PDB file of C-alpha atoms in Angstrom:
ATOM      1  CA  MET A  28      14.660  -9.941 -23.382  1.00  0.00           C
ATOM      2  CA  THR A  29      15.945 -13.268 -23.012  1.00  0.00           C
ATOM      3  CA  VAL A  30      18.909 -12.007 -20.950  1.00  0.00           C
ATOM      4  CA  SER A  31      18.014 -10.152 -17.626  1.00  0.00           C
ATOM      5  CA  ARG A  32      20.123  -6.944 -17.189  1.00  0.00           C
ATOM      6  CA  GLN A  33      21.475  -9.456 -13.350  1.00  0.00           C
ATOM      7  CA  GLU A  34      23.597 -11.621 -15.454  1.00  0.00           C
ATOM      8  CA  PHE A  35      24.677  -9.258 -17.650  1.00  0.00           C
ATOM      9  CA  GLU A  36      26.058  -8.309 -14.595  1.00  0.00           C
ATOM     10  CA  ASP A  37      27.240 -11.742 -13.388  1.00  0.00           C
ATOM     11  CA  ALA A  38      29.182 -12.524 -17.367  1.00  0.00           C
ATOM     12  CA  VAL A  39      31.332  -8.794 -16.482  1.00  0.00           C
ATOM     13  CA  ALA A  40      32.495  -9.514 -12.659  1.00  0.00           C
ATOM     14  CA  ALA A  41      33.352 -13.498 -14.870  1.00  0.00           C
ATOM     15  CA  TYR A  42      35.095 -11.339 -16.614  1.00  0.00           C
ATOM     16  CA  TRP A  43      37.290 -10.452 -13.662  1.00  0.00           C
ATOM     17  CA  GLY A  44      37.190 -13.386 -11.841  1.00  0.00           C
ATOM     18  CA  ALA A  45      35.067 -12.215  -9.062  1.00  0.00           C
ATOM     19  CA  LYS A  46      32.562 -14.018  -9.393  1.00  0.00           C
ATOM     20  CA  ASP A  47      31.558 -17.688 -10.523  1.00  0.00           C
ATOM     21  CA  ALA A  48      29.008 -17.546 -13.935  1.00  0.00           C
ATOM     22  CA  GLN A  49      25.194 -18.687 -13.647  1.00  0.00           C
ATOM     23  CA  ARG A  50      24.987 -22.220 -14.010  1.00  0.00           C
ATOM     24  CA  GLU A  51      22.628 -21.482 -16.920  1.00  0.00           C
ATOM     25  CA  LEU A  52      25.487 -19.576 -18.801  1.00  0.00           C
ATOM     26  CA  SER A  53      28.780 -23.251 -18.361  1.00  0.00           C
ATOM     27  CA  ALA A  54      25.443 -24.971 -19.340  1.00  0.00           C
ATOM     28  CA  ILE A  55      25.164 -22.986 -22.718  1.00  0.00           C
ATOM     29  CA  LYS A  56      29.177 -22.707 -23.221  1.00  0.00           C
ATOM     30  CA  ASP A  57      29.319 -26.771 -22.682  1.00  0.00           C
ATOM     31  CA  ALA A  58      26.144 -26.859 -25.455  1.00  0.00           C
ATOM     32  CA  VAL A  59      27.118 -25.168 -28.313  1.00  0.00           C
ATOM     33  CA  GLY A  60      31.073 -23.604 -30.682  1.00  0.00           C
ATOM     34  CA  ALA A  61      31.209 -26.346 -32.457  1.00  0.00           C
ATOM     35  CA  GLY A  62      27.488 -27.484 -32.178  1.00  0.00           C
ATOM     36  CA  THR A  63      28.209 -30.424 -30.681  1.00  0.00           C
ATOM     37  CA  ALA A  64      29.323 -30.569 -26.359  1.00  0.00           C
ATOM     38  CA  GLY A  65      32.649 -28.761 -25.718  1.00  0.00           C
ATOM     39  CA  SER A  66      33.806 -26.343 -23.628  1.00  0.00           C
ATOM     40  CA  VAL A  67      34.809 -22.559 -25.188  1.00  0.00           C
ATOM     41  CA  ARG A  68      38.180 -20.866 -24.787  1.00  0.00           C
ATOM     42  CA  GLY A  69      39.887 -22.084 -21.601  1.00  0.00           C
ATOM     43  CA  GLY A  70      40.667 -20.052 -19.364  1.00  0.00           C
ATOM     44  CA  LYS A  71      39.789 -16.795 -21.442  1.00  0.00           C
ATOM     45  CA  HIS A  72      38.304 -13.730 -19.197  1.00  0.00           C
ATOM     46  CA  PHE A  73      35.586 -12.878 -22.116  1.00  0.00           C
ATOM     47  CA  ASP A  74      34.288 -16.186 -22.239  1.00  0.00           C
ATOM     48  CA  THR A  75      31.224 -15.983 -20.321  1.00  0.00           C
ATOM     49  CA  ILE A  76      30.535 -12.476 -22.092  1.00  0.00           C
ATOM     50  CA  ALA A  77      30.612 -15.127 -25.326  1.00  0.00           C
ATOM     51  CA  ALA A  78      28.348 -16.902 -23.379  1.00  0.00           C
ATOM     52  CA  LEU A  79      24.905 -14.279 -22.329  1.00  0.00           C
ATOM     53  CA  LEU A  80      25.684 -13.365 -26.233  1.00  0.00           C
ATOM     54  CA  ALA A  81      24.724 -16.735 -27.309  1.00  0.00           C
ATOM     55  CA  LYS A  82      22.129 -16.749 -24.455  1.00  0.00           C
ATOM     56  CA  PHE A  83      20.308 -14.575 -26.414  1.00  0.00           C
ATOM     57  CA  PHE A  84      20.210 -16.935 -30.202  1.00  0.00           C
ATOM     58  CA  VAL A  85      19.765 -20.288 -28.416  1.00  0.00           C
ATOM     59  CA  ASP A  86      15.887 -18.799 -26.468  1.00  0.00           C
ATOM     60  CA  ALA A  87      15.576 -18.364 -29.610  1.00  0.00           C
ATOM     61  CA  GLY A  88      16.501 -21.603 -31.294  1.00  0.00           C
ATOM     62  CA  TYR A  89      18.611 -21.450 -33.286  1.00  0.00           C
ATOM     63  CA  PRO A  90      20.490 -24.710 -33.183  1.00  0.00           C
ATOM     64  CA  PRO A  91      23.607 -25.416 -30.945  1.00  0.00           C
ATOM     65  CA  ALA A  92      25.349 -26.122 -34.574  1.00  0.00           C
ATOM     66  CA  ASP A  93      24.926 -22.453 -36.058  1.00  0.00           C
ATOM     67  CA  ILE A  94      26.837 -20.663 -33.155  1.00  0.00           C
ATOM     68  CA  ARG A  95      30.182 -20.820 -32.566  1.00  0.00           C
ATOM     69  CA  ILE A  96      31.863 -18.995 -29.092  1.00  0.00           C
ATOM     70  CA  ASN A  97      35.086 -22.166 -28.870  1.00  0.00           C
ATOM     71  CA  LYS A  98      37.955 -20.229 -30.617  1.00  0.00           C
ATOM     72  CA  THR A  99      39.064 -24.122 -32.423  1.00  0.00           C
ATOM     73  CA  HIS A 100      35.337 -24.006 -34.368  1.00  0.00           C
ATOM     74  CA  ARG A 101      34.987 -22.180 -37.164  1.00  0.00           C
ATOM     75  CA  LEU A 102      35.055 -19.084 -36.091  1.00  0.00           C
ATOM     76  CA  GLU A 103      37.167 -17.468 -39.444  1.00  0.00           C
ATOM     77  CA  LEU A 104      34.473 -15.291 -41.440  1.00  0.00           C
ATOM     78  CA  PRO A 105      36.227 -14.040 -45.304  1.00  0.00           C
ATOM     79  CA  GLY A 106      37.461 -11.215 -45.591  1.00  0.00           C
ATOM     80  CA  TYR A 107      38.534  -8.628 -48.139  1.00  0.00           C
ATOM     81  CA  TYR A 108      41.909  -6.959 -48.044  1.00  0.00           C
ATOM     82  CA  ARG A 109      42.732 -10.629 -46.299  1.00  0.00           C
ATOM     83  CA  PRO A 110      41.628 -13.762 -46.582  1.00  0.00           C
ATOM     84  CA  GLN A 111      39.525 -14.200 -43.661  1.00  0.00           C
ATOM     85  CA  LYS A 112      38.944 -13.396 -39.478  1.00  0.00           C
ATOM     86  CA  GLN A 113      39.124 -14.872 -36.868  1.00  0.00           C
ATOM     87  CA  TRP A 114      36.249 -13.543 -34.475  1.00  0.00           C
ATOM     88  CA  ASP A 115      35.056 -13.267 -31.098  1.00  0.00           C
ATOM     89  CA  VAL A 116      30.883 -15.471 -31.543  1.00  0.00           C
ATOM     90  CA  VAL A 117      29.443 -15.740 -34.233  1.00  0.00           C
ATOM     91  CA  VAL A 118      26.104 -16.739 -35.280  1.00  0.00           C
ATOM     92  CA  ALA A 119      25.990 -18.008 -38.997  1.00  0.00           C
ATOM     93  CA  HIS A 120      22.634 -20.181 -40.844  1.00  0.00           C
ATOM     94  CA  GLY A 121      22.654 -21.540 -44.054  1.00  0.00           C
ATOM     95  CA  THR A 122      24.166 -18.784 -45.442  1.00  0.00           C
ATOM     96  CA  THR A 123      23.281 -16.367 -43.113  1.00  0.00           C
ATOM     97  CA  LEU A 124      25.765 -14.067 -41.345  1.00  0.00           C
ATOM     98  CA  VAL A 125      23.435 -13.410 -38.773  1.00  0.00           C
ATOM     99  CA  ALA A 126      25.507 -12.008 -36.142  1.00  0.00           C
ATOM    100  CA  ALA A 127      29.490 -11.629 -35.886  1.00  0.00           C
ATOM    101  CA  PHE A 128      30.446  -9.725 -32.181  1.00  0.00           C
ATOM    102  CA  GLU A 129      34.219  -8.874 -31.717  1.00  0.00           C
ATOM    103  CA  LEU A 130      34.718  -9.262 -27.477  1.00  0.00           C
ATOM    104  CA  LYS A 131      37.572  -5.967 -26.399  1.00  0.00           C
ATOM    105  CA  ALA A 132      38.608  -4.929 -23.389  1.00  0.00           C
ATOM    106  CA  LEU A 133      41.865  -1.974 -21.865  1.00  0.00           C
ATOM    107  CA  GLY A 134      43.584  -2.695 -18.786  1.00  0.00           C
ATOM    108  CA  GLY A 135      46.476  -0.250 -17.045  1.00  0.00           C
ATOM    109  CA  PRO A 136      48.741  -0.113 -15.700  1.00  0.00           C
ATOM    110  CA  SER A 137      49.583   1.617 -18.991  1.00  0.00           C
ATOM    111  CA  PHE A 138      47.027   2.262 -20.643  1.00  0.00           C
ATOM    112  CA  GLY A 139      47.571   4.207 -23.594  1.00  0.00           C
ATOM    113  CA  ASN A 140      50.294   1.275 -25.096  1.00  0.00           C
ATOM    114  CA  ASN A 141      47.266  -0.647 -26.254  1.00  0.00           C
ATOM    115  CA  TYR A 142      44.513   2.332 -27.189  1.00  0.00           C
ATOM    116  CA  ASN A 143      45.339   2.118 -30.659  1.00  0.00           C
ATOM    117  CA  ASN A 144      45.323  -0.875 -31.278  1.00  0.00           C
ATOM    118  CA  ARG A 145      42.136  -1.073 -29.732  1.00  0.00           C
ATOM    119  CA  ILE A 146      41.071   0.911 -32.174  1.00  0.00           C
ATOM    120  CA  GLU A 147      42.781  -0.384 -35.995  1.00  0.00           C
ATOM    121  CA  GLU A 148      41.612  -4.041 -34.739  1.00  0.00           C
ATOM    122  CA  ALA A 149      37.434  -2.394 -34.402  1.00  0.00           C
ATOM    123  CA  LEU A 150      37.754  -0.665 -37.578  1.00  0.00           C
ATOM    124  CA  GLY A 151      39.857  -3.505 -39.563  1.00  0.00           C
ATOM    125  CA  SER A 152      37.975  -6.016 -38.876  1.00  0.00           C
ATOM    126  CA  ALA A 153      34.397  -4.168 -39.834  1.00  0.00           C
ATOM    127  CA  VAL A 154      35.632  -2.592 -42.608  1.00  0.00           C
ATOM    128  CA  ASP A 155      37.463  -5.249 -43.786  1.00  0.00           C
ATOM    129  CA  LEU A 156      34.143  -7.841 -43.456  1.00  0.00           C
ATOM    130  CA  GLN A 157      31.942  -4.858 -44.010  1.00  0.00           C
ATOM    131  CA  ARG A 158      33.531  -5.103 -48.133  1.00  0.00           C
ATOM    132  CA  ALA A 159      33.675  -8.826 -48.093  1.00  0.00           C
ATOM    133  CA  ALA A 160      30.092  -8.333 -48.112  1.00  0.00           C
ATOM    134  CA  LEU A 161      30.087  -6.114 -50.975  1.00  0.00           C
ATOM    135  CA  THR A 162      31.341  -8.777 -53.470  1.00  0.00           C
ATOM    136  CA  GLU A 163      28.822 -10.976 -52.159  1.00  0.00           C
ATOM    137  CA  LEU A 164      31.372 -13.558 -50.365  1.00  0.00           C
ATOM    138  CA  TYR A 165      27.708 -13.357 -47.679  1.00  0.00           C
ATOM    139  CA  PRO A 166      25.120 -14.207 -49.246  1.00  0.00           C
ATOM    140  CA  GLY A 167      22.665 -14.450 -47.889  1.00  0.00           C
ATOM    141  CA  GLU A 168      21.136 -11.634 -45.426  1.00  0.00           C
ATOM    142  CA  LYS A 169      23.430  -8.911 -45.072  1.00  0.00           C
ATOM    143  CA  PRO A 170      25.808  -9.985 -42.120  1.00  0.00           C
ATOM    144  CA  TRP A 171      25.016  -7.970 -38.229  1.00  0.00           C
ATOM    145  CA  LEU A 172      27.943  -6.990 -36.686  1.00  0.00           C
ATOM    146  CA  GLY A 173      28.609  -5.819 -32.963  1.00  0.00           C
ATOM    147  CA  TYR A 174      30.894  -4.573 -30.515  1.00  0.00           C
ATOM    148  CA  PHE A 175      31.377  -5.738 -27.091  1.00  0.00           C
ATOM    149  CA  PHE A 176      34.120  -3.165 -24.785  1.00  0.00           C
ATOM    150  CA  ILE A 177      35.240  -3.138 -21.210  1.00  0.00           C
ATOM    151  CA  MET A 178      37.769  -0.209 -20.506  1.00  0.00           C
ATOM    152  CA  GLU A 179      39.546  -1.188 -17.034  1.00  0.00           C
ATOM    153  CA  ASP A 180      38.517   1.818 -14.285  1.00  0.00           C
ATOM    154  CA  HIS A 181      41.338   3.521 -13.133  1.00  0.00           C
ATOM    155  CA  PRO A 182      43.194   5.930 -12.761  1.00  0.00           C
ATOM    156  CA  LYS A 183      44.796   6.586 -15.052  1.00  0.00           C
ATOM    157  CA  SER A 184      42.497   5.859 -17.168  1.00  0.00           C
ATOM    158  CA  ARG A 185      40.008   9.184 -15.715  1.00  0.00           C
ATOM    159  CA  THR A 186      42.635  11.396 -16.357  1.00  0.00           C
ATOM    160  CA  PRO A 187      42.357  13.879 -19.063  1.00  0.00           C
ATOM    161  CA  VAL A 188      45.597  12.446 -22.088  1.00  0.00           C
ATOM    162  CA  ARG A 189      47.919  14.892 -22.599  1.00  0.00           C
ATOM    163  CA  ILE A 190      47.675  15.953 -26.930  1.00  0.00           C
ATOM    164  CA  ALA A 191      50.731  16.289 -28.620  1.00  0.00           C
ATOM    165  CA  ASP A 192      52.272  18.409 -31.011  1.00  0.00           C
ATOM    166  CA  GLY A 193      52.160  17.204 -34.134  1.00  0.00           C
ATOM    167  CA  ALA A 194      52.364  18.599 -38.175  1.00  0.00           C
ATOM    168  CA  LEU A 195      49.371  19.743 -37.749  1.00  0.00           C
ATOM    169  CA  PRO A 196      46.123  19.888 -34.744  1.00  0.00           C
ATOM    170  CA  VAL A 197      44.611  17.212 -34.043  1.00  0.00           C
ATOM    171  CA  HIS A 198      40.101  18.175 -33.316  1.00  0.00           C
ATOM    172  CA  GLU A 199      39.313  20.318 -30.447  1.00  0.00           C
ATOM    173  CA  ILE A 200      36.595  17.099 -29.437  1.00  0.00           C
ATOM    174  CA  TRP A 201      40.241  15.212 -27.685  1.00  0.00           C
ATOM    175  CA  HIS A 202      41.055  17.573 -25.991  1.00  0.00           C
ATOM    176  CA  GLY A 203      41.064  17.834 -22.384  1.00  0.00           C
ATOM    177  CA  THR A 204      39.459  13.990 -22.853  1.00  0.00           C
ATOM    178  CA  SER A 205      40.509  10.765 -20.533  1.00  0.00           C
ATOM    179  CA  TYR A 206      40.900   7.571 -21.890  1.00  0.00           C
ATOM    180  CA  GLN A 207      37.368   6.540 -21.233  1.00  0.00           C
ATOM    181  CA  ASP A 208      36.610   9.556 -22.638  1.00  0.00           C
ATOM    182  CA  ARG A 209      38.144   8.541 -26.023  1.00  0.00           C
ATOM    183  CA  PHE A 210      37.085   5.770 -26.590  1.00  0.00           C
ATOM    184  CA  GLY A 211      33.500   6.774 -26.070  1.00  0.00           C
ATOM    185  CA  ILE A 212      33.883   9.156 -28.713  1.00  0.00           C
ATOM    186  CA  PHE A 213      35.626   6.920 -30.677  1.00  0.00           C
ATOM    187  CA  CYS A 214      31.909   4.028 -30.528  1.00  0.00           C
ATOM    188  CA  GLU A 215      29.655   6.384 -30.708  1.00  0.00           C
ATOM    189  CA  ARG A 216      31.386   6.821 -34.241  1.00  0.00           C
ATOM    190  CA  LEU A 217      31.408   3.662 -35.169  1.00  0.00           C
ATOM    191  CA  MET A 218      27.777   3.470 -34.790  1.00  0.00           C
ATOM    192  CA  ALA A 219      27.219   7.364 -37.008  1.00  0.00           C
ATOM    193  CA  GLU A 220      29.524   5.062 -39.494  1.00  0.00           C
ATOM    194  CA  LYS A 221      26.937   2.152 -39.178  1.00  0.00           C
ATOM    195  CA  LEU A 222      30.708   0.492 -39.269  1.00  0.00           C
ATOM    196  CA  TYR A 223      28.273  -2.170 -36.448  1.00  0.00           C
ATOM    197  CA  ASP A 224      25.371  -2.614 -36.097  1.00  0.00           C
ATOM    198  CA  SER A 225      25.316  -2.082 -32.314  1.00  0.00           C
ATOM    199  CA  VAL A 226      28.525  -1.176 -29.809  1.00  0.00           C
ATOM    200  CA  CYS A 227      28.291  -2.041 -25.399  1.00  0.00           C
ATOM    201  CA  TYR A 228      30.369   0.670 -24.199  1.00  0.00           C
ATOM    202  CA  ILE A 229      31.247  -0.539 -20.508  1.00  0.00           C
ATOM    203  CA  THR A 230      33.441   0.402 -17.815  1.00  0.00           C
ATOM    204  CA  SER A 231      34.703  -1.818 -14.619  1.00  0.00           C
ATOM    205  CA  SER A 232      37.111  -3.016 -12.682  1.00  0.00           C
ATOM    206  CA  PRO A 233      38.626  -6.326  -9.602  1.00  0.00           C
ATOM    207  CA  ALA A 234      37.467  -3.963  -7.464  1.00  0.00           C
ATOM    208  CA  ASP A 235      33.799  -3.305  -8.068  1.00  0.00           C
ATOM    209  CA  PRO A 236      32.968  -5.811 -11.260  1.00  0.00           C
ATOM    210  CA  THR A 237      29.600  -3.566 -11.043  1.00  0.00           C
ATOM    211  CA  PRO A 238      29.795  -2.274 -15.117  1.00  0.00           C
ATOM    212  CA  GLY A 239      29.835   2.122 -15.285  1.00  0.00           C
ATOM    213  CA  GLU A 240      27.602   3.899 -18.260  1.00  0.00           C
ATOM    214  CA  PRO A 241      29.097   6.092 -19.428  1.00  0.00           C
ATOM    215  CA  VAL A 242      27.503   6.809 -22.646  1.00  0.00           C
ATOM    216  CA  SER A 243      23.639   6.103 -22.910  1.00  0.00           C
ATOM    217  CA  GLY A 244      23.936   5.076 -26.318  1.00  0.00           C
ATOM    218  CA  LEU A 245      25.962   2.830 -25.566  1.00  0.00           C
ATOM    219  CA  ASP A 246      24.769   0.534 -22.378  1.00  0.00           C
ATOM    220  CA  TRP A 247      23.772  -2.355 -22.628  1.00  0.00           C
ATOM    221  CA  ARG A 248      19.876  -1.759 -22.783  1.00  0.00           C
ATOM    222  CA  HIS A 249      20.234  -0.242 -25.643  1.00  0.00           C
ATOM    223  CA  PHE A 250      22.906  -3.335 -26.883  1.00  0.00           C
ATOM    224  CA  ALA A 251      20.647  -6.451 -25.708  1.00  0.00           C
ATOM    225  CA  ALA A 252      17.963  -4.471 -27.736  1.00  0.00           C
ATOM    226  CA  ALA A 253      19.788  -4.103 -30.829  1.00  0.00           C
ATOM    227  CA  VAL A 254      20.636  -7.623 -30.352  1.00  0.00           C
ATOM    228  CA  ASN A 255      16.471  -8.854 -30.266  1.00  0.00           C
ATOM    229  CA  ALA A 256      15.566  -6.222 -32.972  1.00  0.00           C
ATOM    230  CA  ARG A 257      18.223  -8.599 -34.864  1.00  0.00           C
ATOM    231  CA  ILE A 258      16.869 -12.267 -33.747  1.00  0.00           C
ATOM    232  CA  SER A 259      12.898 -10.832 -34.592  1.00  0.00           C
ATOM    233  CA  TYR A 260      14.188  -9.496 -37.641  1.00  0.00           C
ATOM    234  CA  LEU A 261      15.798 -12.443 -39.569  1.00  0.00           C
ATOM    235  CA  ALA A 262      12.776 -14.398 -37.137  1.00  0.00           C
ATOM    236  CA  ASP A 263       9.520 -12.912 -39.484  1.00  0.00           C
ATOM    237  CA  LEU A 264      12.098 -13.872 -42.732  1.00  0.00           C
ATOM    238  CA  GLY A 265      11.765 -17.514 -41.439  1.00  0.00           C
ATOM    239  CA  ILE A 266      15.288 -17.297 -39.752  1.00  0.00           C
ATOM    240  CA  PRO A 267      16.150 -20.178 -37.945  1.00  0.00           C
ATOM    241  CA  ALA A 268      14.183 -22.322 -40.866  1.00  0.00           C
ATOM    242  CA  THR A 269      11.861 -25.180 -38.783  1.00  0.00           C
ATOM    243  CA  GLU A 270      11.158 -28.177 -39.795  1.00  0.00           C
ATOM    244  CA  THR A 271       7.263 -28.224 -40.932  1.00  0.00           C
ATOM    245  CA  LEU A 272       5.058 -31.258 -39.747  1.00  0.00           C
ATOM    246  CA  PRO A 273       3.845 -32.661 -42.833  1.00  0.00           C
ATOM    247  CA  LEU A 274      -0.466 -32.230 -42.177  1.00  0.00           C
ATOM    248  CA  PRO A 275      -2.464 -35.539 -40.159  1.00  0.00           C
TER     249      PRO A 275
END
């Protein structure tokens, strides 16, 4: 694994402004984005997480021009139900979308305000791109999608949420669940339905940024292993292509 557990925890802490990102991650932010020098999205909480994900591909030998984490430099990808959508981290080599990542969070104190929005965003992004891939808008190897989500650890995100009386009853799995529980179920179903190739779901807070991993199959260890597996799979296919030296 090219990205350590400590780097992951440092990046999450930096999300809350609790500590500076490691020097190596800062260097990566300056080295990638559009293939030229330039800082990643200024003032954005997810900068260090984006750089952390970029490090996998930098260490695997991908050219800086292939790795984009700067919002001003071609993060848009073609869709089917809309012309294009901007992702948070994009790695593309030739005609192959190596990886595209959505980085999202849900914070308090009013968790209900944006809960449904986060669900719909994640579903819409994945369905749109996967459908576009079926129409040969992604002519290289099959695209790979990752989803990274931070739920703020807060009493209101840990408290069971009331189910409203609706026209029809909801499935029993949702009864007695908190927002943390609900998002865990949601992320498991994203994986089960193969909408994303890997999901990392963590809880964290400004007071205690140490990542909690409420669902074992959605923890950082599994997520990092999936990213590395994607890199290894493409490497066996000759991606990224490397220049061959002439025989002497």
